[in-house]
mmCIF file of C-alpha atoms and ligand atoms in Angstrom:
data_model
loop_
_atom_site.group_PDB
_atom_site.id
_atom_site.type_symbol
_atom_site.label_atom_id
_atom_site.label_comp_id
_atom_site.label_asym_id
_atom_site.label_seq_id
_atom_site.Cartn_x
_atom_site.Cartn_y
_atom_site.Cartn_z
ATOM 1 C CA MET J 1332 57.417 -15.143 13.007
ATOM 2 C CA LEU J 1333 54.012 -14.399 11.533
ATOM 3 C CA THR J 1334 52.379 -17.199 9.607
ATOM 4 C CA HIS J 1335 50.791 -16.318 6.297
ATOM 5 C CA ALA J 1336 47.924 -18.588 5.431
ATOM 6 C CA VAL J 1337 45.577 -18.479 2.471
ATOM 7 C CA ALA J 1338 42.961 -15.690 2.370
ATOM 8 C CA THR J 1339 40.059 -16.622 4.647
ATOM 9 C CA GLN J 1340 37.319 -14.575 2.972
ATOM 10 C CA PRO J 1341 36.730 -15.977 -0.512
ATOM 11 C CA VAL J 1342 34.409 -13.955 -2.728
ATOM 12 C CA PRO J 1343 31.668 -16.623 -3.017
ATOM 13 C CA GLU J 1344 31.013 -16.446 0.737
ATOM 14 C CA PHE J 1345 30.839 -12.658 0.615
ATOM 15 C CA ALA J 1346 28.447 -12.818 -2.365
ATOM 16 C CA ALA J 1347 26.264 -15.393 -0.592
ATOM 17 C CA ASP J 1348 26.105 -13.292 2.600
ATOM 18 C CA VAL J 1349 25.224 -10.134 0.633
ATOM 19 C CA LEU J 1350 22.449 -11.993 -1.208
ATOM 20 C CA ALA J 1351 21.076 -13.479 2.016
ATOM 21 C CA GLY J 1352 21.214 -10.152 3.893
ATOM 22 C CA LEU J 1353 19.699 -7.933 1.225
ATOM 23 C CA THR J 1354 16.759 -10.250 0.586
ATOM 24 C CA LYS J 1355 15.563 -10.200 4.219
ATOM 25 C CA PRO J 1356 12.516 -8.030 5.134
ATOM 26 C CA GLN J 1357 14.853 -5.854 7.280
ATOM 27 C CA LYS J 1358 17.832 -5.701 4.955
ATOM 28 C CA GLU J 1359 21.110 -6.341 6.727
ATOM 29 C CA LEU J 1360 24.806 -6.985 6.091
ATOM 30 C CA PRO J 1361 27.177 -8.745 8.526
ATOM 31 C CA SER J 1362 29.320 -6.207 10.357
ATOM 32 C CA LYS J 1363 32.490 -8.264 9.801
ATOM 33 C CA TYR J 1364 32.486 -6.996 6.200
ATOM 34 C CA LEU J 1365 33.049 -3.415 7.421
ATOM 35 C CA TYR J 1366 36.734 -4.305 7.859
ATOM 36 C CA ASP J 1367 38.454 -4.423 4.486
ATOM 37 C CA ASP J 1368 41.676 -2.378 4.294
ATOM 38 C CA VAL J 1369 39.748 0.889 3.846
ATOM 39 C CA GLY J 1370 37.293 0.069 6.647
ATOM 40 C CA SER J 1371 40.083 -0.978 9.021
ATOM 41 C CA ALA J 1372 41.941 2.282 8.335
ATOM 42 C CA LEU J 1373 38.736 4.271 8.965
ATOM 43 C CA PHE J 1374 38.211 2.374 12.225
ATOM 44 C CA GLU J 1375 41.701 3.443 13.334
ATOM 45 C CA VAL J 1376 40.587 7.057 12.763
ATOM 46 C CA ILE J 1377 37.318 6.491 14.653
ATOM 47 C CA SER J 1378 39.357 5.303 17.619
ATOM 48 C CA VAL J 1379 41.008 8.733 17.974
ATOM 49 C CA LEU J 1380 37.814 10.798 17.545
ATOM 50 C CA PRO J 1381 37.002 12.853 20.656
ATOM 51 C CA GLU J 1382 33.386 11.611 20.530
ATOM 52 C CA TYR J 1383 34.403 7.919 20.500
ATOM 53 C CA GLY J 1384 36.039 7.227 23.834
ATOM 54 C CA LEU J 1385 35.837 3.428 23.754
ATOM 55 C CA THR J 1386 39.309 2.574 22.418
ATOM 56 C CA ARG J 1387 41.096 5.082 24.650
ATOM 57 C CA ALA J 1388 39.194 3.791 27.687
ATOM 58 C CA ASP J 1389 40.224 0.236 26.830
ATOM 59 C CA GLU J 1390 43.858 1.345 26.516
ATOM 60 C CA ARG J 1391 43.761 3.358 29.761
ATOM 61 C CA VAL J 1392 42.439 0.437 31.806
ATOM 62 C CA LEU J 1393 45.132 -1.837 30.410
ATOM 63 C CA LEU J 1394 47.898 0.714 30.907
ATOM 64 C CA ARG J 1395 46.884 1.396 34.516
ATOM 65 C CA ASN J 1396 46.245 -2.201 35.547
ATOM 66 C CA ALA J 1397 48.526 -4.365 33.432
ATOM 67 C CA TYR J 1398 50.680 -5.524 36.362
ATOM 68 C CA ASP J 1399 47.685 -6.250 38.562
ATOM 69 C CA ILE J 1400 46.062 -8.272 35.769
ATOM 70 C CA VAL J 1401 49.212 -10.243 34.999
ATOM 71 C CA GLU J 1402 49.923 -10.995 38.681
ATOM 72 C CA ARG J 1403 46.683 -12.931 38.861
ATOM 73 C CA LEU J 1404 47.621 -15.324 36.048
ATOM 74 C CA PRO J 1405 49.081 -18.792 36.551
ATOM 75 C CA MET J 1406 52.426 -19.317 34.769
ATOM 76 C CA PRO J 1407 53.690 -20.465 32.300
ATOM 77 C CA ILE J 1408 51.257 -18.883 29.899
ATOM 78 C CA THR J 1409 50.585 -18.429 26.173
ATOM 79 C CA VAL J 1410 48.578 -15.380 25.099
ATOM 80 C CA ALA J 1411 45.992 -15.636 22.295
ATOM 81 C CA GLU J 1412 44.295 -12.455 21.156
ATOM 82 C CA LEU J 1413 41.027 -12.599 19.203
ATOM 83 C CA GLY J 1414 41.060 -9.747 16.700
ATOM 84 C CA SER J 1415 44.321 -8.061 17.576
ATOM 85 C CA GLY J 1416 43.692 -5.011 15.379
ATOM 86 C CA SER J 1417 46.832 -2.893 15.410
ATOM 87 C CA GLY J 1418 47.950 -4.549 18.671
ATOM 88 C CA LYS J 1419 48.562 -1.156 20.292
ATOM 89 C CA LYS J 1420 46.583 -1.693 23.486
ATOM 90 C CA THR J 1421 48.086 -5.124 24.057
ATOM 91 C CA ARG J 1422 51.579 -3.640 24.512
ATOM 92 C CA TRP J 1423 51.088 -2.938 28.232
ATOM 93 C CA LEU J 1424 49.970 -6.465 29.029
ATOM 94 C CA LEU J 1425 52.800 -8.019 27.047
ATOM 95 C CA LYS J 1426 55.387 -5.798 28.732
ATOM 96 C CA ALA J 1427 54.058 -6.789 32.145
ATOM 97 C CA LEU J 1428 54.088 -10.460 31.141
ATOM 98 C CA ALA J 1429 57.608 -10.227 29.728
ATOM 99 C CA ARG J 1430 58.825 -9.240 33.198
ATOM 100 C CA ARG J 1431 57.547 -12.538 34.544
ATOM 101 C CA GLN J 1432 58.533 -14.929 31.734
ATOM 102 C CA PRO J 1433 59.340 -15.147 28.014
ATOM 103 C CA THR J 1434 55.902 -15.370 26.423
ATOM 104 C CA ALA J 1435 54.408 -16.497 23.109
ATOM 105 C CA TYR J 1436 51.805 -14.060 21.817
ATOM 106 C CA CYS J 1437 49.390 -15.397 19.171
ATOM 107 C CA PRO J 1438 47.238 -12.739 17.492
ATOM 108 C CA ILE J 1439 44.306 -14.236 15.561
ATOM 109 C CA GLU J 1440 42.948 -12.100 12.728
ATOM 110 C CA ILE J 1441 41.272 -12.633 9.379
ATOM 111 C CA SER J 1442 43.047 -9.553 8.026
ATOM 112 C CA PRO J 1443 46.674 -10.109 6.906
ATOM 113 C CA THR J 1444 47.160 -6.321 6.963
ATOM 114 C CA ALA J 1445 46.153 -6.156 10.635
ATOM 115 C CA LEU J 1446 48.458 -9.068 11.470
ATOM 116 C CA ALA J 1447 51.385 -7.330 9.788
ATOM 117 C CA MET J 1448 50.576 -4.063 11.614
ATOM 118 C CA CYS J 1449 50.403 -5.913 14.906
ATOM 119 C CA LYS J 1450 53.823 -7.446 14.390
ATOM 120 C CA ARG J 1451 55.287 -4.044 13.550
ATOM 121 C CA GLU J 1452 53.693 -2.497 16.633
ATOM 122 C CA LEU J 1453 54.706 -5.194 19.107
ATOM 123 C CA GLY J 1454 57.764 -6.811 17.550
ATOM 124 C CA ASP J 1455 60.182 -4.762 19.661
ATOM 125 C CA ILE J 1456 59.166 -6.113 23.094
ATOM 126 C CA ASP J 1457 61.936 -8.260 24.562
ATOM 127 C CA ALA J 1458 61.000 -11.787 25.606
ATOM 128 C CA ILE J 1459 57.809 -11.783 23.517
ATOM 129 C CA SER J 1460 57.648 -14.014 20.455
ATOM 130 C CA ILE J 1461 54.808 -13.397 18.026
ATOM 131 C CA LEU J 1462 53.085 -16.147 16.083
ATOM 132 C CA GLY J 1463 50.136 -14.816 14.069
ATOM 133 C CA PHE J 1464 47.185 -16.854 12.802
ATOM 134 C CA GLU J 1465 45.242 -15.643 9.768
ATOM 135 C CA ARG J 1466 42.043 -17.372 10.821
ATOM 136 C CA GLU J 1467 38.504 -16.864 12.092
ATOM 137 C CA TYR J 1468 38.605 -16.384 15.883
ATOM 138 C CA LEU J 1469 37.487 -19.819 17.049
ATOM 139 C CA ASP J 1470 39.464 -21.733 14.418
ATOM 140 C CA GLY J 1471 42.597 -19.826 15.373
ATOM 141 C CA LEU J 1472 41.988 -20.342 19.076
ATOM 142 C CA ALA J 1473 41.495 -24.086 18.582
ATOM 143 C CA GLU J 1474 44.820 -24.202 16.767
ATOM 144 C CA VAL J 1475 46.627 -22.302 19.526
ATOM 145 C CA ALA J 1476 45.033 -24.598 22.135
ATOM 146 C CA ASP J 1477 46.110 -27.705 20.186
ATOM 147 C CA ARG J 1478 49.722 -26.533 20.077
ATOM 148 C CA ARG J 1479 50.011 -25.779 23.765
ATOM 149 C CA LYS J 1480 52.502 -27.745 25.797
ATOM 150 C CA ILE J 1481 51.532 -29.705 28.882
ATOM 151 C CA ASN J 1482 51.315 -27.380 31.936
ATOM 152 C CA GLN J 1483 50.993 -24.332 29.715
ATOM 153 C CA HIS J 1484 48.003 -22.103 30.548
ATOM 154 C CA LEU J 1485 46.140 -20.076 27.959
ATOM 155 C CA PHE J 1486 45.296 -16.422 28.454
ATOM 156 C CA VAL J 1487 42.785 -15.234 25.836
ATOM 157 C CA LEU J 1488 42.279 -11.545 25.101
ATOM 158 C CA PHE J 1489 38.988 -10.354 23.663
ATOM 159 C CA LEU J 1490 39.306 -6.603 24.016
ATOM 160 C CA GLY J 1491 37.739 -3.457 22.602
ATOM 161 C CA SER J 1492 34.148 -4.573 23.322
ATOM 162 C CA THR J 1493 34.096 -6.581 20.112
ATOM 163 C CA ILE J 1494 31.713 -8.893 21.950
ATOM 164 C CA GLY J 1495 29.246 -5.995 21.726
ATOM 165 C CA ASN J 1496 29.005 -6.559 17.991
ATOM 166 C CA PHE J 1497 27.277 -9.901 18.663
ATOM 167 C CA ASP J 1498 23.666 -9.832 19.844
ATOM 168 C CA ARG J 1499 23.348 -10.964 23.459
ATOM 169 C CA PRO J 1500 22.508 -14.663 22.856
ATOM 170 C CA ALA J 1501 25.245 -14.938 20.202
ATOM 171 C CA GLY J 1502 27.708 -13.222 22.557
ATOM 172 C CA LEU J 1503 26.940 -15.803 25.256
ATOM 173 C CA GLN J 1504 27.309 -18.630 22.761
ATOM 174 C CA PHE J 1505 30.652 -17.193 21.676
ATOM 175 C CA LEU J 1506 31.857 -17.128 25.302
ATOM 176 C CA ARG J 1507 30.727 -20.771 25.684
ATOM 177 C CA ASP J 1508 32.626 -21.678 22.525
ATOM 178 C CA ILE J 1509 35.756 -20.031 23.906
ATOM 179 C CA ARG J 1510 35.261 -21.816 27.214
ATOM 180 C CA ASN J 1511 34.992 -25.157 25.389
ATOM 181 C CA THR J 1512 38.437 -24.754 23.864
ATOM 182 C CA LEU J 1513 39.976 -23.919 27.265
ATOM 183 C CA GLN J 1514 40.965 -25.956 30.285
ATOM 184 C CA PRO J 1515 40.080 -25.122 33.892
ATOM 185 C CA ASP J 1516 42.190 -22.197 35.184
ATOM 186 C CA ASP J 1517 42.813 -20.817 31.705
ATOM 187 C CA SER J 1518 41.511 -17.273 31.536
ATOM 188 C CA LEU J 1519 39.870 -14.703 29.330
ATOM 189 C CA LEU J 1520 40.248 -10.942 29.587
ATOM 190 C CA LEU J 1521 37.009 -9.482 28.249
ATOM 191 C CA GLY J 1522 36.567 -5.797 27.362
ATOM 192 C CA THR J 1523 32.990 -4.470 27.460
ATOM 193 C CA ASP J 1524 31.727 -0.975 26.823
ATOM 194 C CA LEU J 1525 29.300 0.072 29.567
ATOM 195 C CA LEU J 1526 25.940 1.814 29.186
ATOM 196 C CA LYS J 1527 26.131 5.578 29.144
ATOM 197 C CA PRO J 1528 23.730 8.443 28.346
ATOM 198 C CA ILE J 1529 22.040 7.964 24.967
ATOM 199 C CA PRO J 1530 23.094 11.356 23.463
ATOM 200 C CA GLN J 1531 26.730 10.526 24.260
ATOM 201 C CA LEU J 1532 26.387 7.123 22.607
ATOM 202 C CA LEU J 1533 24.735 8.559 19.512
ATOM 203 C CA GLU J 1534 27.489 11.153 19.085
ATOM 204 C CA ALA J 1535 30.078 8.385 19.348
ATOM 205 C CA TYR J 1536 28.459 6.527 16.448
ATOM 206 C CA ALA J 1537 27.501 9.578 14.336
ATOM 207 C CA ASP J 1538 30.504 11.864 14.784
ATOM 208 C CA PRO J 1539 30.313 15.392 13.347
ATOM 209 C CA VAL J 1540 33.340 14.890 11.049
ATOM 210 C CA GLY J 1541 31.585 11.992 9.325
ATOM 211 C CA VAL J 1542 34.292 9.357 9.824
ATOM 212 C CA THR J 1543 31.803 6.791 11.123
ATOM 213 C CA ALA J 1544 29.518 7.608 8.193
ATOM 214 C CA ALA J 1545 32.419 6.923 5.808
ATOM 215 C CA PHE J 1546 33.220 3.689 7.691
ATOM 216 C CA ASN J 1547 29.620 2.549 7.243
ATOM 217 C CA LEU J 1548 29.250 3.685 3.601
ATOM 218 C CA ASN J 1549 32.519 1.974 2.721
ATOM 219 C CA LEU J 1550 30.635 -1.301 3.071
ATOM 220 C CA LEU J 1551 28.637 -0.379 -0.045
ATOM 221 C CA GLY J 1552 31.880 0.785 -1.675
ATOM 222 C CA ARG J 1553 33.391 -2.600 -0.890
ATOM 223 C CA ILE J 1554 30.437 -4.399 -2.491
ATOM 224 C CA ASN J 1555 30.897 -2.193 -5.576
ATOM 225 C CA ARG J 1556 34.614 -2.987 -5.700
ATOM 226 C CA GLU J 1557 34.495 -6.691 -4.979
ATOM 227 C CA LEU J 1558 31.118 -7.749 -6.340
ATOM 228 C CA GLU J 1559 30.669 -5.488 -9.372
ATOM 229 C CA ALA J 1560 27.727 -3.649 -7.827
ATOM 230 C CA ASP J 1561 26.416 -0.182 -8.706
ATOM 231 C CA PHE J 1562 25.496 1.332 -5.331
ATOM 232 C CA ALA J 1563 25.452 5.152 -5.689
ATOM 233 C CA LEU J 1564 27.067 6.032 -2.354
ATOM 234 C CA ASP J 1565 25.602 9.544 -2.324
ATOM 235 C CA GLN J 1566 22.112 8.029 -2.435
ATOM 236 C CA PHE J 1567 22.536 6.390 0.983
ATOM 237 C CA GLU J 1568 23.152 7.986 4.355
ATOM 238 C CA HIS J 1569 24.549 6.798 7.649
ATOM 239 C CA VAL J 1570 22.129 6.559 10.599
ATOM 240 C CA ALA J 1571 22.926 5.686 14.237
ATOM 241 C CA ARG J 1572 20.027 4.728 16.546
ATOM 242 C CA PHE J 1573 19.792 3.535 20.119
ATOM 243 C CA ASN J 1574 17.714 0.388 20.560
ATOM 244 C CA PRO J 1575 16.496 0.464 24.197
ATOM 245 C CA TYR J 1576 15.292 -3.169 24.155
ATOM 246 C CA ALA J 1577 18.584 -4.581 22.946
ATOM 247 C CA ARG J 1578 20.624 -1.892 24.796
ATOM 248 C CA SER J 1579 22.610 -1.364 21.635
ATOM 249 C CA VAL J 1580 23.570 1.335 19.182
ATOM 250 C CA GLU J 1581 22.588 0.284 15.687
ATOM 251 C CA MET J 1582 24.208 1.543 12.507
ATOM 252 C CA HIS J 1583 22.087 1.608 9.369
ATOM 253 C CA LEU J 1584 22.442 2.886 5.809
ATOM 254 C CA ARG J 1585 19.252 4.680 4.753
ATOM 255 C CA SER J 1586 18.230 4.828 1.095
ATOM 256 C CA LYS J 1587 17.506 8.482 0.265
ATOM 257 C CA ARG J 1588 15.033 7.535 -2.486
ATOM 258 C CA ALA J 1589 13.414 4.564 -4.159
ATOM 259 C CA GLN J 1590 16.113 2.867 -6.209
ATOM 260 C CA THR J 1591 17.316 -0.437 -7.630
ATOM 261 C CA VAL J 1592 20.884 -1.671 -7.234
ATOM 262 C CA THR J 1593 22.465 -4.486 -9.212
ATOM 263 C CA ILE J 1594 25.103 -6.685 -7.599
ATOM 264 C CA GLY J 1595 26.514 -8.390 -10.683
ATOM 265 C CA GLY J 1596 29.037 -10.545 -8.825
ATOM 266 C CA ALA J 1597 26.264 -12.057 -6.726
ATOM 267 C CA GLY J 1598 23.831 -12.335 -9.646
ATOM 268 C CA PHE J 1599 20.892 -10.286 -8.355
ATOM 269 C CA SER J 1600 19.260 -6.849 -8.208
ATOM 270 C CA VAL J 1601 17.602 -5.386 -5.154
ATOM 271 C CA ARG J 1602 14.985 -2.637 -4.766
ATOM 272 C CA PHE J 1603 15.015 -0.078 -1.999
ATOM 273 C CA ARG J 1604 12.049 2.034 -0.897
ATOM 274 C CA ALA J 1605 12.763 5.633 0.059
ATOM 275 C CA ASP J 1606 13.922 5.643 3.716
ATOM 276 C CA GLU J 1607 14.399 1.872 3.822
ATOM 277 C CA THR J 1608 17.541 0.899 5.721
ATOM 278 C CA ILE J 1609 20.262 -1.736 5.634
ATOM 279 C CA TRP J 1610 21.221 -2.672 9.188
ATOM 280 C CA THR J 1611 25.006 -3.006 9.246
ATOM 281 C CA GLU J 1612 26.092 -3.220 12.904
ATOM 282 C CA SER J 1613 24.935 -3.352 16.524
ATOM 283 C CA SER J 1614 27.128 -2.317 19.437
ATOM 284 C CA HIS J 1615 25.683 -3.702 22.642
ATOM 285 C CA LYS J 1616 26.343 -1.918 25.919
ATOM 286 C CA TYR J 1617 26.567 -3.647 29.288
ATOM 287 C CA SER J 1618 26.336 -3.092 33.023
ATOM 288 C CA LYS J 1619 29.243 -4.130 35.271
ATOM 289 C CA ASP J 1620 27.079 -6.735 37.014
ATOM 290 C CA GLU J 1621 25.873 -8.196 33.757
ATOM 291 C CA VAL J 1622 29.418 -9.307 32.960
ATOM 292 C CA PHE J 1623 29.574 -11.358 36.206
ATOM 293 C CA GLN J 1624 26.340 -13.072 35.193
ATOM 294 C CA MET J 1625 27.569 -13.659 31.624
ATOM 295 C CA ALA J 1626 30.679 -15.314 33.046
ATOM 296 C CA LYS J 1627 28.586 -17.551 35.291
ATOM 297 C CA ASP J 1628 26.285 -18.553 32.442
ATOM 298 C CA THR J 1629 29.148 -19.611 30.185
ATOM 299 C CA GLY J 1630 31.412 -21.702 32.414
ATOM 300 C CA PHE J 1631 33.641 -18.930 33.774
ATOM 301 C CA ARG J 1632 33.979 -17.062 37.066
ATOM 302 C CA CYS J 1633 34.620 -13.331 36.948
ATOM 303 C CA GLU J 1634 37.619 -13.022 39.234
ATOM 304 C CA ALA J 1635 38.278 -9.304 38.938
ATOM 305 C CA GLN J 1636 37.090 -6.260 37.077
ATOM 306 C CA TRP J 1637 38.777 -2.940 36.274
ATOM 307 C CA ILE J 1638 36.696 0.061 35.242
ATOM 308 C CA ASP J 1639 37.515 3.268 33.404
ATOM 309 C CA HIS J 1640 35.365 6.013 34.876
ATOM 310 C CA GLU J 1641 36.144 8.702 32.324
ATOM 311 C CA TRP J 1642 34.418 6.637 29.592
ATOM 312 C CA PRO J 1643 32.666 3.840 31.467
ATOM 313 C CA PHE J 1644 34.304 0.665 30.217
ATOM 314 C CA ALA J 1645 35.084 -2.631 31.976
ATOM 315 C CA GLU J 1646 37.938 -5.074 31.619
ATOM 316 C CA SER J 1647 36.954 -8.353 33.322
ATOM 317 C CA LEU J 1648 39.169 -11.341 34.108
ATOM 318 C CA LEU J 1649 37.138 -14.526 33.564
ATOM 319 C CA VAL J 1650 38.621 -17.778 34.809
ATOM 320 C CA ALA J 1651 37.511 -21.055 33.208
ATOM 321 C CA GLN J 1652 35.792 -23.333 35.788
HETATM 322 C C1 AVI O 1293 34.891 -2.833 16.855
HETATM 323 N N1 AVI O 1293 33.684 -2.409 17.568
HETATM 324 C C2 AVI O 1293 33.773 -2.723 18.983
HETATM 325 C C3 AVI O 1293 33.313 -1.002 17.316
HETATM 326 C C4 AVI O 1293 32.055 -0.649 18.140
HETATM 327 O O1 AVI O 1293 32.082 0.360 18.819
HETATM 328 O O2 AVI O 1293 31.095 -1.404 18.088
HETATM 329 C C5 AVI O 1293 33.042 -0.752 15.851
HETATM 330 C C6 AVI O 1293 32.507 0.620 15.547
HETATM 331 N N2 AVI O 1293 31.423 0.877 14.867
HETATM 332 C C7 AVI O 1293 31.248 2.180 14.783
HETATM 333 N N3 AVI O 1293 32.182 2.778 15.447
HETATM 334 C C8 AVI O 1293 33.016 1.818 15.923
#
């Protein structure tokens, strides 16, 4: 049964983050705010765009290698997924696990809508019981770890290259934080999008239909809706850029002219110069070898790696040392 906890994103925190981000010299907004109900629905559409191969690559690797992945895990096991989304790609792993043992699957999500979707998507798999946690990732994981029975191993899923939305030092710190809630021989399946030619990456994040642009602009729409702001959405445009130093694709919202926006619910107004941008997201890209090093630096050992060659993407099994 899914648990339904109190909402985890109270307005004051959102208002404080918007104020902090829009008063920096390079204006920015945390990418986690892209995912309200509208943003999450737009992300589902992005994941089927021909130009954005990441989600399909993730699913293909899991579909093709689920049994191999599961065979390497010690039993009995509880599965915790950080950011389950719709739960679609997890199906193959859970089906493979269900053949070995009845398994508890604990999706951890701040979005109640995503948790409900995940239960609908995966609720039909025999021998899998679903217990959802409406929590921030690390809080939810700590709770799952606390509830584990003696001898029970944890298998954490962090798929879809969500780690790429952290900058590299923060990504490493996040892996260390995960490691610190685990015991030796627990494991983490980490999905990472691999570097590919820059034009291909830019098309993936600035698709010709404009879905990614809508996904990005919806962040301003969300601020209008939730914080009584007056962003004119047609006066901003979506920009995707490759940052060669960070090896990331950045999404920005560029102000088309000089303008002032008032965010009543956060109690401030902000001026934009023409062409000034708000940085809304970075998607870091990795090499296969880099993941082995990341594992080593954070208290794991990368035991195996599966690659999709159609859209270079790696699924890596990291075992806690
Ligand atoms: C969720 N995350 C891994 C996606 C990515 O590719 O960084 C979010 C996204 N942003 C634009 N398109 C997709």
